[in-house]
C-alpha positions as protocol buffer text, in pm:
chain_id: "A"
residue {
  index: 1
  type: PRO
  ca { x: -4065 y: 8874 z: 5555 }
}
residue {
  index: 2
  type: GLY
  ca { x: -4145 y: 8931 z: 5151 }
}
residue {
  index: 3
  type: SER
  ca { x: -4232 y: 8656 z: 4874 }
}
residue {
  index: 4
  type: ARG
  ca { x: -3861 y: 8484 z: 4941 }
}
residue {
  index: 5
  type: SER
  ca { x: -3834 y: 8209 z: 5130 }
}
residue {
  index: 6
  type: ARG
  ca { x: -3651 y: 8242 z: 5476 }
}
residue {
  index: 7
  type: LEU
  ca { x: -3462 y: 7969 z: 5603 }
}
residue {
  index: 8
  type: ARG
  ca { x: -3538 y: 7885 z: 5940 }
}
residue {
  index: 9
  type: ASP
  ca { x: -3324 y: 7644 z: 6155 }
}
residue {
  index: 10
  type: THR
  ca { x: -3411 y: 7511 z: 6524 }
}
residue {
  index: 11
  type: VAL
  ca { x: -3126 y: 7306 z: 6664 }
}
residue {
  index: 12
  type: GLN
  ca { x: -3238 y: 7114 z: 7003 }
}
residue {
  index: 13
  type: GLY
  ca { x: -3094 y: 6773 z: 7023 }
}
residue {
  index: 14
  type: PRO
  ca { x: -3107 y: 6658 z: 6630 }
}
residue {
  index: 15
  type: ALA
  ca { x: -3160 y: 6932 z: 6384 }
}
residue {
  index: 16
  type: ARG
  ca { x: -3475 y: 7040 z: 6198 }
}
residue {
  index: 17
  type: LEU
  ca { x: -3449 y: 7278 z: 5906 }
}
residue {
  index: 18
  type: SER
  ca { x: -3797 y: 7443 z: 5732 }
}
residue {
  index: 19
  type: ALA
  ca { x: -3858 y: 7713 z: 5497 }
}
residue {
  index: 20
  type: GLN
  ca { x: -4088 y: 7963 z: 5511 }
}
residue {
  index: 21
  type: PRO
  ca { x: -4364 y: 8040 z: 5415 }
}
residue {
  index: 22
  type: LYS
  ca { x: -4526 y: 7767 z: 5565 }
}
residue {
  index: 23
  type: THR
  ca { x: -4646 y: 7530 z: 5252 }
}
residue {
  index: 24
  type: THR
  ca { x: -4729 y: 7170 z: 5240 }
}
residue {
  index: 25
  type: ILE
  ca { x: -4457 y: 6941 z: 5374 }
}
residue {
  index: 26
  type: ALA
  ca { x: -4306 y: 6780 z: 5032 }
}
residue {
  index: 27
  type: GLN
  ca { x: -4047 y: 6549 z: 5198 }
}
residue {
  index: 28
  type: GLU
  ca { x: -3857 y: 6382 z: 5512 }
}
residue {
  index: 29
  type: ALA
  ca { x: -3514 y: 6274 z: 5566 }
}
residue {
  index: 30
  type: GLN
  ca { x: -3209 y: 6201 z: 5820 }
}
residue {
  index: 31
  type: GLU
  ca { x: -2925 y: 6332 z: 5674 }
}
residue {
  index: 32
  type: GLY
  ca { x: -2636 y: 6277 z: 5920 }
}
residue {
  index: 33
  type: ALA
  ca { x: -2703 y: 6470 z: 6198 }
}
residue {
  index: 34
  type: ALA
  ca { x: -2964 y: 6655 z: 6021 }
}
residue {
  index: 35
  type: ASN
  ca { x: -3372 y: 6547 z: 6001 }
}
residue {
  index: 36
  type: LEU
  ca { x: -3503 y: 6760 z: 5736 }
}
residue {
  index: 37
  type: SER
  ca { x: -3878 y: 6860 z: 5694 }
}
residue {
  index: 38
  type: VAL
  ca { x: -3861 y: 6999 z: 5302 }
}
residue {
  index: 39
  type: ARG
  ca { x: -4091 y: 7229 z: 5152 }
}
residue {
  index: 40
  type: ALA
  ca { x: -4231 y: 7170 z: 4824 }
}
residue {
  index: 41
  type: SER
  ca { x: -4034 y: 7505 z: 4713 }
}
residue {
  index: 42
  type: VAL
  ca { x: -3743 y: 7435 z: 4826 }
}
residue {
  index: 43
  type: PHE
  ca { x: -3463 y: 7294 z: 4630 }
}
residue {
  index: 44
  type: PHE
  ca { x: -3356 y: 6951 z: 4802 }
}
residue {
  index: 45
  type: ASN
  ca { x: -3192 y: 6616 z: 4585 }
}
residue {
  index: 46
  type: GLU
  ca { x: -3148 y: 6344 z: 4763 }
}
residue {
  index: 47
  type: LYS
  ca { x: -2959 y: 6158 z: 4509 }
}
residue {
  index: 48
  type: GLN
  ca { x: -2659 y: 6396 z: 4670 }
}
residue {
  index: 49
  type: ARG
  ca { x: -2594 y: 6292 z: 4972 }
}
residue {
  index: 50
  type: LEU
  ca { x: -2304 y: 6143 z: 4899 }
}
residue {
  index: 51
  type: GLN
  ca { x: -2118 y: 6443 z: 4768 }
}
residue {
  index: 52
  type: ARG
  ca { x: -2241 y: 6680 z: 5058 }
}
residue {
  index: 53
  type: ASP
  ca { x: -2160 y: 6292 z: 5321 }
}
residue {
  index: 54
  type: LEU
  ca { x: -1785 y: 6345 z: 5121 }
}
residue {
  index: 55
  type: THR
  ca { x: -1795 y: 6746 z: 5211 }
}
residue {
  index: 56
  type: ALA
  ca { x: -1867 y: 6674 z: 5565 }
}
residue {
  index: 57
  type: LEU
  ca { x: -1599 y: 6474 z: 5613 }
}
residue {
  index: 58
  type: ALA
  ca { x: -1283 y: 6647 z: 5392 }
}
residue {
  index: 59
  type: LEU
  ca { x: -1413 y: 6972 z: 5673 }
}
residue {
  index: 60
  type: ALA
  ca { x: -1357 y: 6755 z: 5958 }
}
residue {
  index: 61
  type: VAL
  ca { x: -1034 y: 6608 z: 5852 }
}
residue {
  index: 62
  type: TYR
  ca { x: -926 y: 6964 z: 5727 }
}
residue {
  index: 63
  type: ALA
  ca { x: -972 y: 7017 z: 6082 }
}
residue {
  index: 64
  type: GLU
  ca { x: -844 y: 6768 z: 6219 }
}
residue {
  index: 65
  type: THR
  ca { x: -529 y: 6776 z: 6019 }
}
residue {
  index: 66
  type: THR
  ca { x: -518 y: 7156 z: 6064 }
}
residue {
  index: 67
  type: GLY
  ca { x: -562 y: 7072 z: 6431 }
}
residue {
  index: 68
  type: ALA
  ca { x: -848 y: 7429 z: 6421 }
}
residue {
  index: 69
  type: PRO
  ca { x: -925 y: 7410 z: 6787 }
}
residue {
  index: 70
  type: PRO
  ca { x: -1314 y: 7452 z: 6878 }
}
residue {
  index: 71
  type: ARG
  ca { x: -1571 y: 7685 z: 6736 }
}
residue {
  index: 72
  type: SER
  ca { x: -1347 y: 7814 z: 6573 }
}
residue {
  index: 73
  type: LEU
  ca { x: -1378 y: 7818 z: 6202 }
}
residue {
  index: 74
  type: ALA
  ca { x: -1619 y: 7915 z: 5968 }
}
residue {
  index: 75
  type: VAL
  ca { x: -1758 y: 7821 z: 5621 }
}
residue {
  index: 76
  type: LEU
  ca { x: -1971 y: 7981 z: 5304 }
}
residue {
  index: 77
  type: ASP
  ca { x: -2173 y: 7786 z: 5136 }
}
residue {
  index: 78
  type: ALA
  ca { x: -2270 y: 8079 z: 4870 }
}
residue {
  index: 79
  type: LEU
  ca { x: -2519 y: 7807 z: 4670 }
}
residue {
  index: 80
  type: ALA
  ca { x: -2734 y: 7679 z: 4947 }
}
residue {
  index: 81
  type: ALA
  ca { x: -3063 y: 7585 z: 4819 }
}
residue {
  index: 82
  type: SER
  ca { x: -3191 y: 7391 z: 5054 }
}
residue {
  index: 83
  type: GLY
  ca { x: -2900 y: 7453 z: 5332 }
}
residue {
  index: 84
  type: VAL
  ca { x: -2818 y: 7100 z: 5410 }
}
residue {
  index: 85
  type: ARG
  ca { x: -2466 y: 7103 z: 5351 }
}
residue {
  index: 86
  type: GLY
  ca { x: -2391 y: 7377 z: 5614 }
}
residue {
  index: 87
  type: LEU
  ca { x: -2635 y: 7263 z: 5894 }
}
residue {
  index: 88
  type: ARG
  ca { x: -2458 y: 6924 z: 5809 }
}
residue {
  index: 89
  type: TYR
  ca { x: -2135 y: 7126 z: 5879 }
}
residue {
  index: 90
  type: ALA
  ca { x: -2261 y: 7297 z: 6223 }
}
residue {
  index: 91
  type: LEU
  ca { x: -2374 y: 7013 z: 6336 }
}
residue {
  index: 92
  type: GLU
  ca { x: -2103 y: 6755 z: 6254 }
}
residue {
  index: 93
  type: VAL
  ca { x: -1742 y: 6970 z: 6251 }
}
residue {
  index: 94
  type: PRO
  ca { x: -1636 y: 7086 z: 6583 }
}
residue {
  index: 95
  type: ALA
  ca { x: -1463 y: 7272 z: 6446 }
}
residue {
  index: 96
  type: VAL
  ca { x: -1721 y: 7467 z: 6277 }
}
residue {
  index: 97
  type: GLY
  ca { x: -1840 y: 7821 z: 6497 }
}
residue {
  index: 98
  type: THR
  ca { x: -1968 y: 8046 z: 6198 }
}
residue {
  index: 99
  type: ALA
  ca { x: -2166 y: 7855 z: 5927 }
}
residue {
  index: 100
  type: VAL
  ca { x: -2279 y: 8083 z: 5629 }
}
residue {
  index: 101
  type: LEU
  ca { x: -2531 y: 7963 z: 5428 }
}
residue {
  index: 102
  type: ASN
  ca { x: -2659 y: 8239 z: 5051 }
}
residue {
  index: 103
  type: ASP
  ca { x: -2898 y: 8126 z: 4787 }
}
């Protein structure tokens, strides 16, 4: 409710991420384990894919080297925009149990 867009994710096999209110889909993309349908009103920078790949990899390496058990880590993406980074953390790093996204 309200004028701000709310993110909604549905995890069924590969995840889909969409934004409310429903508007025309501006872009469809697959990134890591996430399939995205990005609405025109949501900021998504395709050029930052490599940077998101590297941060997901860095988190996975951190979890492995510290011996973090599955679903034991919580991550925060305080400037989430489309939310793809946090969604990728949750889908691709088994040690992540909670992903908090804010924009």
